[in-house]
PDB file of C-alpha atoms and ligand atoms in Angstrom:
ATOM      1  CA  MET A 212       8.990  -1.011  13.923  1.00 92.00           C
ATOM      2  CA  ARG A 213       7.835   2.056  12.012  1.00 96.00           C
ATOM      3  CA  LYS A 214       4.095   2.014  11.386  1.00 98.00           C
ATOM      4  CA  LEU A 215       1.957   4.484   9.456  1.00 98.00           C
ATOM      5  CA  ALA A 216      -1.827   4.826   9.549  1.00 98.00           C
ATOM      6  CA  ILE A 217      -3.607   6.894   6.889  1.00 98.00           C
ATOM      7  CA  ILE A 218      -6.975   8.424   7.768  1.00 99.00           C
ATOM      8  CA  GLY A 219      -9.103  10.323   5.233  1.00 98.00           C
ATOM      9  CA  MET A 220     -11.285  13.197   6.450  1.00 98.00           C
ATOM     10  CA  PRO A 221     -13.545  14.127   3.508  1.00 98.00           C
ATOM     11  CA  MET A 222     -15.076  17.236   5.053  1.00 97.00           C
ATOM     12  CA  ASP A 223     -15.738  20.557   3.306  1.00 97.00           C
ATOM     13  CA  LEU A 224     -17.950  22.197   5.951  1.00 96.00           C
ATOM     14  CA  GLY A 225     -15.354  24.684   7.177  1.00 96.00           C
ATOM     15  CA  GLN A 226     -15.628  26.897   4.102  1.00 96.00           C
ATOM     16  CA  THR A 227     -17.904  27.480   1.101  1.00 92.00           C
ATOM     17  CA  ARG A 228     -16.093  26.027  -1.906  1.00 92.00           C
ATOM     18  CA  ARG A 229     -17.340  22.496  -2.458  1.00 91.00           C
ATOM     19  CA  GLY A 230     -14.923  19.852  -3.665  1.00 96.00           C
ATOM     20  CA  VAL A 231     -12.339  19.797  -0.887  1.00 97.00           C
ATOM     21  CA  ASP A 232     -14.251  16.779   0.476  1.00 97.00           C
ATOM     22  CA  MET A 233     -12.725  14.919  -2.471  1.00 98.00           C
ATOM     23  CA  GLY A 234      -9.211  15.730  -1.265  1.00 98.00           C
ATOM     24  CA  PRO A 235      -8.575  12.319   0.332  1.00 98.00           C
ATOM     25  CA  SER A 236      -9.554  10.514  -2.900  1.00 98.00           C
ATOM     26  CA  ALA A 237      -7.361  12.806  -4.986  1.00 98.00           C
ATOM     27  CA  ILE A 238      -4.382  12.225  -2.700  1.00 98.00           C
ATOM     28  CA  ARG A 239      -4.878   8.454  -2.740  1.00 98.00           C
ATOM     29  CA  TYR A 240      -5.183   8.557  -6.530  1.00 98.00           C
ATOM     30  CA  ALA A 241      -1.864  10.440  -6.650  1.00 98.00           C
ATOM     31  CA  GLY A 242      -0.198   7.270  -5.350  1.00 98.00           C
ATOM     32  CA  ILE A 243       0.251   7.741  -1.631  1.00 98.00           C
ATOM     33  CA  ASN A 244       0.499   4.007  -0.880  1.00 97.00           C
ATOM     34  CA  GLU A 245       3.146   3.250  -3.480  1.00 96.00           C
ATOM     35  CA  ARG A 246       5.136   6.270  -2.384  1.00 97.00           C
ATOM     36  CA  LEU A 247       5.143   5.547   1.330  1.00 98.00           C
ATOM     37  CA  ASN A 248       5.144   1.735   1.367  1.00 96.00           C
ATOM     38  CA  THR A 249       8.910   1.380   1.239  1.00 95.00           C
ATOM     39  CA  LEU A 250       9.484   4.071   3.885  1.00 98.00           C
ATOM     40  CA  PHE A 251       7.638   2.212   6.672  1.00 98.00           C
ATOM     41  CA  ASP A 252       7.564  -1.362   7.957  1.00 98.00           C
ATOM     42  CA  GLU A 253       3.772  -1.204   7.834  1.00 98.00           C
ATOM     43  CA  VAL A 254       1.337   1.141   6.067  1.00 98.00           C
ATOM     44  CA  ARG A 255      -2.365   0.801   6.863  1.00 98.00           C
ATOM     45  CA  ASP A 256      -5.015   2.861   5.101  1.00 98.00           C
ATOM     46  CA  LEU A 257      -7.898   3.061   7.562  1.00 98.00           C
ATOM     47  CA  GLY A 258     -10.246   4.615   4.999  1.00 98.00           C
ATOM     48  CA  ASP A 259     -12.326   7.719   5.566  1.00 98.00           C
ATOM     49  CA  ILE A 260     -14.128   9.086   8.593  1.00 98.00           C
ATOM     50  CA  GLU A 261     -17.848   9.027   7.822  1.00 97.00           C
ATOM     51  CA  VAL A 262     -18.964  12.577   7.038  1.00 96.00           C
ATOM     52  CA  GLY A 263     -21.930  11.956   4.749  1.00 88.00           C
ATOM     53  CA  ARG A 264     -23.640  14.717   2.771  1.00 84.00           C
ATOM     54  CA  PRO A 265     -25.083  16.927   5.496  1.00 82.00           C
ATOM     55  CA  GLU A 266     -27.097  20.056   4.747  1.00 81.00           C
ATOM     56  CA  VAL A 267     -25.170  23.305   5.196  1.00 80.00           C
ATOM     57  CA  SER A 268     -26.366  25.381   8.128  1.00 79.00           C
ATOM     58  CA  ILE A 269     -25.447  28.592   9.948  1.00 78.00           C
ATOM     59  CA  ASP A 270     -25.598  28.787  13.726  1.00 75.00           C
ATOM     60  CA  LYS A 271     -27.736  31.909  14.243  1.00 76.00           C
ATOM     61  CA  GLU A 272     -26.380  32.780  17.618  1.00 79.00           C
ATOM     62  CA  SER A 273     -22.654  32.624  16.812  1.00 82.00           C
ATOM     63  CA  ASN A 274     -22.781  33.120  13.024  1.00 81.00           C
ATOM     64  CA  LEU A 275     -20.520  30.098  12.542  1.00 93.00           C
ATOM     65  CA  ARG A 276     -21.095  28.075   9.412  1.00 93.00           C
ATOM     66  CA  ASN A 277     -21.831  24.386  10.129  1.00 95.00           C
ATOM     67  CA  LEU A 278     -20.766  24.638  13.772  1.00 95.00           C
ATOM     68  CA  GLU A 279     -22.605  21.603  15.113  1.00 95.00           C
ATOM     69  CA  LEU A 280     -21.718  19.331  12.221  1.00 96.00           C
ATOM     70  CA  ILE A 281     -18.054  20.257  12.411  1.00 97.00           C
ATOM     71  CA  ALA A 282     -18.044  19.611  16.159  1.00 98.00           C
ATOM     72  CA  GLU A 283     -19.629  16.195  15.597  1.00 97.00           C
ATOM     73  CA  LYS A 284     -17.377  15.094  12.736  1.00 98.00           C
ATOM     74  CA  THR A 285     -14.119  16.336  14.271  1.00 98.00           C
ATOM     75  CA  THR A 286     -15.051  14.452  17.437  1.00 98.00           C
ATOM     76  CA  SER A 287     -15.161  11.223  15.394  1.00 98.00           C
ATOM     77  CA  LEU A 288     -11.797  12.076  13.860  1.00 98.00           C
ATOM     78  CA  ALA A 289     -10.294  12.767  17.285  1.00 98.00           C
ATOM     79  CA  LYS A 290     -11.413   9.322  18.525  1.00 98.00           C
ATOM     80  CA  LYS A 291      -9.874   7.575  15.539  1.00 98.00           C
ATOM     81  CA  ILE A 292      -6.585   9.486  15.896  1.00 98.00           C
ATOM     82  CA  ASP A 293      -6.470   8.661  19.598  1.00 98.00           C
ATOM     83  CA  GLU A 294      -6.702   4.921  18.769  1.00 98.00           C
ATOM     84  CA  VAL A 295      -4.024   5.204  16.102  1.00 98.00           C
ATOM     85  CA  VAL A 296      -1.562   6.925  18.448  1.00 98.00           C
ATOM     86  CA  GLN A 297      -2.290   4.346  21.150  1.00 98.00           C
ATOM     87  CA  SER A 298      -1.560   1.536  18.692  1.00 98.00           C
ATOM     88  CA  GLY A 299       1.908   3.006  18.135  1.00 98.00           C
ATOM     89  CA  SER A 300       1.310   4.138  14.554  1.00 98.00           C
ATOM     90  CA  PHE A 301       2.095   7.525  13.074  1.00 98.00           C
ATOM     91  CA  PRO A 302      -1.216   9.210  12.153  1.00 98.00           C
ATOM     92  CA  LEU A 303      -1.325  10.846   8.709  1.00 99.00           C
ATOM     93  CA  VAL A 304      -4.595  12.659   8.023  1.00 99.00           C
ATOM     94  CA  LEU A 305      -5.786  13.598   4.536  1.00 98.00           C
ATOM     95  CA  GLY A 306      -8.132  16.593   4.261  1.00 98.00           C
ATOM     96  CA  GLY A 307     -10.578  18.025   3.842  1.00 96.00           C
ATOM     97  CA  ASP A 308     -10.582  21.700   4.725  1.00 98.00           C
ATOM     98  CA  HIS A 309      -8.394  22.936   7.564  1.00 98.00           C
ATOM     99  CA  SER A 310     -11.172  22.778  10.175  1.00 98.00           C
ATOM    100  CA  ILE A 311     -10.322  19.052  10.449  1.00 98.00           C
ATOM    101  CA  ALA A 312      -7.210  20.047  12.421  1.00 99.00           C
ATOM    102  CA  ILE A 313      -9.531  20.665  15.384  1.00 98.00           C
ATOM    103  CA  GLY A 314     -10.132  16.901  15.493  1.00 98.00           C
ATOM    104  CA  THR A 315      -6.590  15.830  14.695  1.00 99.00           C
ATOM    105  CA  LEU A 316      -5.115  17.937  17.481  1.00 99.00           C
ATOM    106  CA  ALA A 317      -7.790  16.833  19.948  1.00 99.00           C
ATOM    107  CA  GLY A 318      -6.832  13.203  19.245  1.00 98.00           C
ATOM    108  CA  VAL A 319      -3.079  13.710  19.299  1.00 98.00           C
ATOM    109  CA  SER A 320      -2.333  16.268  21.973  1.00 98.00           C
ATOM    110  CA  LYS A 321      -3.482  14.263  25.012  1.00 98.00           C
ATOM    111  CA  HIS A 322      -0.561  11.914  24.376  1.00 98.00           C
ATOM    112  CA  TYR A 323       2.004  14.666  24.974  1.00 98.00           C
ATOM    113  CA  GLU A 324       2.903  17.048  27.777  1.00 98.00           C
ATOM    114  CA  ASN A 325       4.023  19.739  25.387  1.00 98.00           C
ATOM    115  CA  LEU A 326       2.909  19.114  21.844  1.00 98.00           C
ATOM    116  CA  GLY A 327       4.566  21.377  19.283  1.00 99.00           C
ATOM    117  CA  VAL A 328       2.743  22.431  16.131  1.00 99.00           C
ATOM    118  CA  ILE A 329       4.160  23.533  12.793  1.00 99.00           C
ATOM    119  CA  TRP A 330       1.411  25.390  10.933  1.00 99.00           C
ATOM    120  CA  TYR A 331       2.607  25.497   7.318  1.00 99.00           C
ATOM    121  CA  ASP A 332       0.065  27.888   5.785  1.00 99.00           C
ATOM    122  CA  ALA A 333      -0.526  31.156   3.917  1.00 99.00           C
ATOM    123  CA  HIS A 334      -2.967  31.974   6.727  1.00 99.00           C
ATOM    124  CA  GLY A 335      -2.858  32.039  10.513  1.00 98.00           C
ATOM    125  CA  ASP A 336      -6.199  30.265  11.004  1.00 98.00           C
ATOM    126  CA  LEU A 337      -6.345  32.154  14.289  1.00 98.00           C
ATOM    127  CA  ASN A 338      -9.789  33.713  13.941  1.00 98.00           C
ATOM    128  CA  THR A 339     -12.654  33.402  16.385  1.00 97.00           C
ATOM    129  CA  ALA A 340     -16.345  34.085  15.713  1.00 95.00           C
ATOM    130  CA  GLU A 341     -15.700  37.674  16.794  1.00 95.00           C
ATOM    131  CA  THR A 342     -12.739  38.354  14.476  1.00 96.00           C
ATOM    132  CA  SER A 343     -13.614  36.165  11.471  1.00 96.00           C
ATOM    133  CA  PRO A 344     -14.414  38.085   8.294  1.00 95.00           C
ATOM    134  CA  SER A 345     -16.104  35.015   6.790  1.00 94.00           C
ATOM    135  CA  GLY A 346     -17.693  32.843   9.491  1.00 94.00           C
ATOM    136  CA  ASN A 347     -15.712  29.960   7.959  1.00 97.00           C
ATOM    137  CA  ILE A 348     -14.385  27.593  10.590  1.00 98.00           C
ATOM    138  CA  HIS A 349     -11.379  26.593   8.448  1.00 98.00           C
ATOM    139  CA  GLY A 350     -10.007  30.039   9.355  1.00 98.00           C
ATOM    140  CA  MET A 351     -10.188  29.179  13.081  1.00 98.00           C
ATOM    141  CA  PRO A 352      -8.607  25.799  13.955  1.00 98.00           C
ATOM    142  CA  LEU A 353      -5.372  27.131  15.425  1.00 98.00           C
ATOM    143  CA  ALA A 354      -7.275  29.537  17.706  1.00 98.00           C
ATOM    144  CA  VAL A 355      -9.584  26.688  18.719  1.00 98.00           C
ATOM    145  CA  SER A 356      -6.570  24.557  19.615  1.00 98.00           C
ATOM    146  CA  LEU A 357      -5.309  27.367  21.840  1.00 98.00           C
ATOM    147  CA  GLY A 358      -8.648  27.170  23.647  1.00 98.00           C
ATOM    148  CA  LEU A 359     -10.123  30.250  21.982  1.00 98.00           C
ATOM    149  CA  GLY A 360     -13.487  30.021  20.263  1.00 97.00           C
ATOM    150  CA  HIS A 361     -16.876  28.396  20.571  1.00 97.00           C
ATOM    151  CA  PRO A 362     -17.260  26.007  23.557  1.00 97.00           C
ATOM    152  CA  LEU A 363     -18.493  23.244  21.237  1.00 97.00           C
ATOM    153  CA  LEU A 364     -15.159  23.347  19.401  1.00 98.00           C
ATOM    154  CA  ILE A 365     -12.590  24.063  22.093  1.00 98.00           C
ATOM    155  CA  ASN A 366     -13.855  21.262  24.354  1.00 98.00           C
ATOM    156  CA  ILE A 367     -13.603  18.439  21.828  1.00 98.00           C
ATOM    157  CA  GLY A 368     -11.854  15.471  23.421  1.00 98.00           C
ATOM    158  CA  GLY A 369     -12.847  16.788  26.846  1.00 98.00           C
ATOM    159  CA  TYR A 370      -9.730  18.859  27.565  1.00 98.00           C
ATOM    160  CA  LEU A 371      -8.180  22.189  26.639  1.00 98.00           C
ATOM    161  CA  PRO A 372      -6.042  23.768  25.399  1.00 98.00           C
ATOM    162  CA  LYS A 373      -4.517  21.402  22.875  1.00 98.00           C
ATOM    163  CA  VAL A 374      -1.481  23.616  22.265  1.00 98.00           C
ATOM    164  CA  LYS A 375       0.333  26.348  24.115  1.00 98.00           C
ATOM    165  CA  PRO A 376       1.133  29.490  22.145  1.00 98.00           C
ATOM    166  CA  GLU A 377       4.881  29.146  22.749  1.00 98.00           C
ATOM    167  CA  ASN A 378       4.847  25.671  21.173  1.00 98.00           C
ATOM    168  CA  ILE A 379       3.566  26.900  17.796  1.00 99.00           C
ATOM    169  CA  VAL A 380       5.544  27.891  14.714  1.00 99.00           C
ATOM    170  CA  ILE A 381       3.658  29.308  11.722  1.00 99.00           C
ATOM    171  CA  ILE A 382       5.533  29.110   8.402  1.00 99.00           C
ATOM    172  CA  GLY A 383       4.524  30.774   5.121  1.00 99.00           C
ATOM    173  CA  ALA A 384       2.065  33.394   6.384  1.00 99.00           C
ATOM    174  CA  ARG A 385       1.102  36.143   3.936  1.00 98.00           C
ATOM    175  CA  SER A 386      -2.574  36.752   4.643  1.00 98.00           C
ATOM    176  CA  LEU A 387      -3.550  37.631   8.204  1.00 98.00           C
ATOM    177  CA  ASP A 388      -6.712  39.331   9.454  1.00 98.00           C
ATOM    178  CA  GLU A 389      -6.535  42.154  11.982  1.00 98.00           C
ATOM    179  CA  GLY A 390      -7.674  40.015  14.927  1.00 98.00           C
ATOM    180  CA  GLU A 391      -5.129  37.349  14.023  1.00 98.00           C
ATOM    181  CA  ARG A 392      -2.294  39.882  14.054  1.00 98.00           C
ATOM    182  CA  GLU A 393      -3.337  41.059  17.480  1.00 98.00           C
ATOM    183  CA  LEU A 394      -3.511  37.516  18.804  1.00 98.00           C
ATOM    184  CA  ILE A 395      -0.058  36.683  17.420  1.00 98.00           C
ATOM    185  CA  LYS A 396       1.396  39.712  19.240  1.00 98.00           C
ATOM    186  CA  GLU A 397      -0.531  39.170  22.433  1.00 98.00           C
ATOM    187  CA  LYS A 398       0.431  35.491  22.704  1.00 98.00           C
ATOM    188  CA  GLY A 399       3.947  35.850  21.317  1.00 98.00           C
ATOM    189  CA  ILE A 400       3.402  33.190  18.651  1.00 98.00           C
ATOM    190  CA  ARG A 401       6.463  32.539  16.488  1.00 98.00           C
ATOM    191  CA  VAL A 402       5.698  33.326  12.831  1.00 99.00           C
ATOM    192  CA  TYR A 403       7.916  33.079   9.758  1.00 99.00           C
ATOM    193  CA  THR A 404       6.097  35.141   7.143  1.00 99.00           C
ATOM    194  CA  MET A 405       7.106  35.103   3.474  1.00 98.00           C
ATOM    195  CA  HIS A 406       9.282  38.092   4.314  1.00 98.00           C
ATOM    196  CA  GLU A 407      11.440  36.035   6.683  1.00 98.00           C
ATOM    197  CA  ILE A 408      11.537  33.117   4.252  1.00 98.00           C
ATOM    198  CA  ASP A 409      12.820  35.449   1.504  1.00 98.00           C
ATOM    199  CA  ARG A 410      15.238  37.173   3.808  1.00 98.00           C
ATOM    200  CA  LEU A 411      16.697  34.253   5.761  1.00 98.00           C
ATOM    201  CA  GLY A 412      16.114  31.465   3.266  1.00 98.00           C
ATOM    202  CA  MET A 413      14.202  28.288   4.014  1.00 99.00           C
ATOM    203  CA  THR A 414      17.302  26.537   5.406  1.00 98.00           C
ATOM    204  CA  ARG A 415      17.687  29.014   8.248  1.00 99.00           C
ATOM    205  CA  VAL A 416      13.921  29.227   8.845  1.00 99.00           C
ATOM    206  CA  MET A 417      13.800  25.465   9.330  1.00 99.00           C
ATOM    207  CA  GLU A 418      16.994  25.319  11.400  1.00 99.00           C
ATOM    208  CA  GLU A 419      15.573  27.931  13.760  1.00 99.00           C
ATOM    209  CA  SER A 420      12.120  26.320  13.889  1.00 99.00           C
ATOM    210  CA  ILE A 421      13.554  22.881  14.606  1.00 99.00           C
ATOM    211  CA  GLU A 422      15.847  24.165  17.332  1.00 98.00           C
ATOM    212  CA  TYR A 423      13.058  26.219  18.898  1.00 98.00           C
ATOM    213  CA  LEU A 424      10.666  23.255  19.019  1.00 98.00           C
ATOM    214  CA  LYS A 425      13.317  20.719  20.112  1.00 98.00           C
ATOM    215  CA  GLU A 426      13.951  22.735  23.253  1.00 97.00           C
ATOM    216  CA  ARG A 427      10.382  22.849  24.456  1.00 98.00           C
ATOM    217  CA  THR A 428       8.267  20.031  23.022  1.00 98.00           C
ATOM    218  CA  ASP A 429       7.973  16.253  23.331  1.00 98.00           C
ATOM    219  CA  GLY A 430       6.239  15.692  19.990  1.00 98.00           C
ATOM    220  CA  VAL A 431       5.472  17.855  16.964  1.00 99.00           C
ATOM    221  CA  HIS A 432       2.394  17.852  14.755  1.00 99.00           C
ATOM    222  CA  LEU A 433       2.792  19.123  11.178  1.00 99.00           C
ATOM    223  CA  SER A 434      -0.367  20.768   9.849  1.00 99.00           C
ATOM    224  CA  LEU A 435       0.339  21.429   6.197  1.00 99.00           C
ATOM    225  CA  ASP A 436      -2.162  23.539   4.268  1.00 99.00           C
ATOM    226  CA  LEU A 437      -1.371  23.241   0.564  1.00 99.00           C
ATOM    227  CA  ASP A 438      -2.106  26.962   0.164  1.00 99.00           C
ATOM    228  CA  ALA A 439       1.221  27.645   1.929  1.00 99.00           C
ATOM    229  CA  LEU A 440       2.739  26.832  -1.449  1.00 99.00           C
ATOM    230  CA  ASP A 441       2.589  29.258  -4.323  1.00 99.00           C
ATOM    231  CA  PRO A 442      -0.577  28.788  -6.418  1.00 98.00           C
ATOM    232  CA  THR A 443       1.556  28.012  -9.491  1.00 98.00           C
ATOM    233  CA  ASP A 444       2.789  24.886  -7.688  1.00 98.00           C
ATOM    234  CA  ALA A 445      -0.447  24.100  -5.822  1.00 98.00           C
ATOM    235  CA  PRO A 446      -3.433  25.603  -7.686  1.00 98.00           C
ATOM    236  CA  GLY A 447      -6.056  23.221  -6.264  1.00 98.00           C
ATOM    237  CA  VAL A 448      -6.893  25.089  -3.061  1.00 98.00           C
ATOM    238  CA  GLY A 449      -9.924  27.141  -2.006  1.00 98.00           C
ATOM    239  CA  THR A 450      -8.136  30.253  -0.749  1.00 98.00           C
ATOM    240  CA  PRO A 451      -4.988  30.729  -2.867  1.00 98.00           C
ATOM    241  CA  VAL A 452      -2.634  33.626  -2.075  1.00 98.00           C
ATOM    242  CA  ASN A 453       0.095  34.736  -4.470  1.00 98.00           C
ATOM    243  CA  GLY A 454       3.744  34.905  -3.509  1.00 98.00           C
ATOM    244  CA  GLY A 455       3.938  31.602  -1.665  1.00 98.00           C
ATOM    245  CA  ILE A 456       6.537  29.007  -0.750  1.00 99.00           C
ATOM    246  CA  SER A 457       8.004  27.205  -3.752  1.00 98.00           C
ATOM    247  CA  TYR A 458       7.867  23.491  -4.452  1.00 98.00           C
ATOM    248  CA  ARG A 459      11.634  23.251  -3.907  1.00 98.00           C
ATOM    249  CA  GLU A 460      11.620  25.183  -0.642  1.00 98.00           C
ATOM    250  CA  SER A 461       8.823  22.944   0.585  1.00 98.00           C
ATOM    251  CA  HIS A 462      10.775  19.796  -0.240  1.00 98.00           C
ATOM    252  CA  LEU A 463      13.752  21.216   1.615  1.00 98.00           C
ATOM    253  CA  ALA A 464      11.562  21.986   4.631  1.00 99.00           C
ATOM    254  CA  MET A 465      10.185  18.422   4.653  1.00 98.00           C
ATOM    255  CA  GLU A 466      13.669  16.903   4.251  1.00 98.00           C
ATOM    256  CA  MET A 467      14.980  18.934   7.152  1.00 98.00           C
ATOM    257  CA  LEU A 468      12.072  17.766   9.306  1.00 98.00           C
ATOM    258  CA  ALA A 469      12.831  14.161   8.319  1.00 98.00           C
ATOM    259  CA  GLU A 470      16.467  14.632   9.300  1.00 98.00           C
ATOM    260  CA  ALA A 471      15.489  16.223  12.621  1.00 98.00           C
ATOM    261  CA  ASN A 472      13.320  13.154  13.275  1.00 98.00           C
ATOM    262  CA  MET A 473      10.835  15.212  15.288  1.00 97.00           C
ATOM    263  CA  ILE A 474       7.438  14.987  13.581  1.00 98.00           C
ATOM    264  CA  THR A 475       5.035  12.649  15.402  1.00 98.00           C
ATOM    265  CA  SER A 476       1.794  13.269  13.439  1.00 99.00           C
ATOM    266  CA  ALA A 477       0.825  15.109  10.254  1.00 99.00           C
ATOM    267  CA  GLU A 478      -2.078  16.280   8.141  1.00 99.00           C
ATOM    268  CA  PHE A 479      -2.207  17.554   4.570  1.00 99.00           C
ATOM    269  CA  VAL A 480      -5.261  19.738   4.020  1.00 98.00           C
ATOM    270  CA  GLU A 481      -7.210  21.945   1.603  1.00 98.00           C
ATOM    271  CA  VAL A 482      -6.556  19.835  -1.523  1.00 98.00           C
ATOM    272  CA  ASN A 483      -9.523  20.599  -3.781  1.00 98.00           C
ATOM    273  CA  PRO A 484      -9.432  18.521  -6.996  1.00 98.00           C
ATOM    274  CA  ILE A 485     -12.307  20.525  -8.529  1.00 98.00           C
ATOM    275  CA  LEU A 486     -10.133  23.641  -8.523  1.00 98.00           C
ATOM    276  CA  ASP A 487      -6.981  21.747  -9.479  1.00 98.00           C
ATOM    277  CA  GLU A 488      -5.144  21.208 -12.760  1.00 98.00           C
ATOM    278  CA  ARG A 489      -4.856  17.490 -13.501  1.00 98.00           C
ATOM    279  CA  ASN A 490      -4.496  16.575  -9.836  1.00 98.00           C
ATOM    280  CA  LYS A 491      -1.292  18.608  -9.564  1.00 98.00           C
ATOM    281  CA  THR A 492      -1.883  19.686  -5.961  1.00 98.00           C
ATOM    282  CA  ALA A 493      -2.530  16.151  -4.709  1.00 98.00           C
ATOM    283  CA  ILE A 494       0.595  14.995  -6.530  1.00 98.00           C
ATOM    284  CA  VAL A 495       2.598  17.736  -4.793  1.00 98.00           C
ATOM    285  CA  ALA A 496       1.130  16.666  -1.446  1.00 99.00           C
ATOM    286  CA  VAL A 497       2.246  13.071  -1.973  1.00 98.00           C
ATOM    287  CA  ALA A 498       5.712  14.133  -3.133  1.00 98.00           C
ATOM    288  CA  LEU A 499       6.114  16.248   0.016  1.00 98.00           C
ATOM    289  CA  MET A 500       5.021  13.299   2.151  1.00 98.00           C
ATOM    290  CA  GLY A 501       7.815  11.293   0.544  1.00 98.00           C
ATOM    291  CA  SER A 502      10.377  13.845   1.711  1.00 98.00           C
ATOM    292  CA  LEU A 503       8.789  14.207   5.139  1.00 98.00           C
ATOM    293  CA  PHE A 504       9.054  10.463   5.714  1.00 98.00           C
ATOM    294  CA  GLY A 505      12.670  10.178   4.638  1.00 97.00           C
ATOM    295  CA  GLU A 506      12.725   9.473   0.918  1.00 96.00           C
ATOM    296  CA  LYS A 507      16.217  10.025  -0.509  1.00 90.00           C
ATOM    297  CA  LEU A 508      17.534  10.159  -4.047  1.00 89.00           C
ATOM    298  CA  LEU A 509      20.862   8.537  -3.212  1.00 90.00           C
TER     299      LEU A 509
HETATM  300  N1  LIG B 226      -7.471  27.080   6.147  1.00 56.50           N
HETATM  301  C1  LIG B 226      -7.606  28.115   5.346  1.00 56.50           C
HETATM  302  N2  LIG B 226      -7.368  28.014   4.063  1.00 56.50           N
HETATM  303  N3  LIG B 226      -7.992  29.267   5.908  1.00 56.50           N
HETATM  304  C2  LIG B 226      -8.262  30.477   5.202  1.00 56.50           C
HETATM  305  C3  LIG B 226      -8.824  31.515   6.104  1.00 56.50           C
HETATM  306  C4  LIG B 226      -9.126  32.789   5.381  1.00 56.50           C
HETATM  307  C5  LIG B 226      -9.587  33.947   6.292  1.00 56.50           C
HETATM  308  N4  LIG B 226      -8.551  34.314   7.198  1.00 56.50           N
HETATM  309  C6  LIG B 226     -10.851  33.560   7.062  1.00 56.50           C
HETATM  310  O1  LIG B 226     -10.875  33.518   8.255  1.00 56.50           O
HETATM  311  O2  LIG B 226     -11.859  33.292   6.459  1.00 56.50           O
HETATM  312 MN1   MN B 227      -4.463  28.521   4.299  1.00 56.50          MN
HETATM  313 MN1   MN B 228      -5.165  26.763   6.773  1.00 56.50          MN
END
């Protein structure tokens, strides 16, 4: 029996543009239930993780914006995800800014020996407090999952690391900070930048990524930041970067993942309805979920 559990994570503390906390509502409004109902034997919407309206604060010592709150809220998310995986359901998390991935991965990864991660994003999200140009934790979750960063974040769930560098594939990168570039080289992380996507085409990028992860992982988490897509297709994001992946290429990528039958958890993040045009970005997110979960035209 194929079971899906939807969990909303309405958190905007990982960056400074308010509104991304409304992402889960926008995605639900875009018709997620109707779209996914027929693709699973059971779809349960577990509602949102309680985030509240906390006051924004900067940790003086580390210069990390909202450090303690993010640690607390992602810990709650991790617990919920852990339960969902144990119950045999596929966890689908709706963001929220990308810092929520710290919690998702903490909840998921303990169930696998070698969890793979596809980081579909314009950014690497591989900063630490030392390399971050912004102090925004949404630029750090992948580093945190590698065990690099503030102790309060890397120890969530009581174990580390959540992912090994050789089990990561980044797709869609076109904005990397200096420290992130160094880390990618030092750790040998596989990255398909927009250059490779243009040059090889999305088909080959996905074939290679799937083969690479099949060989070494026993489960794969898809962390999809809507800013991986070009801003013309997904304008409702806080940190848009021109020259992104098209709507069609993204559908192809999701369809190939469905065919490979390898994704074991997923999150769709950074949908900000305040910055959007008529909920376009949430609608794109739901359409991509359809393809990811096996929707077919014929
Ligand atoms: N999840 C995201 N949209 N991350 C954007 C990060 C931008 C920049 N690299 C930073 O660290 O601030
Ligand atoms: Mn991004
Ligand atoms: Mn991101």
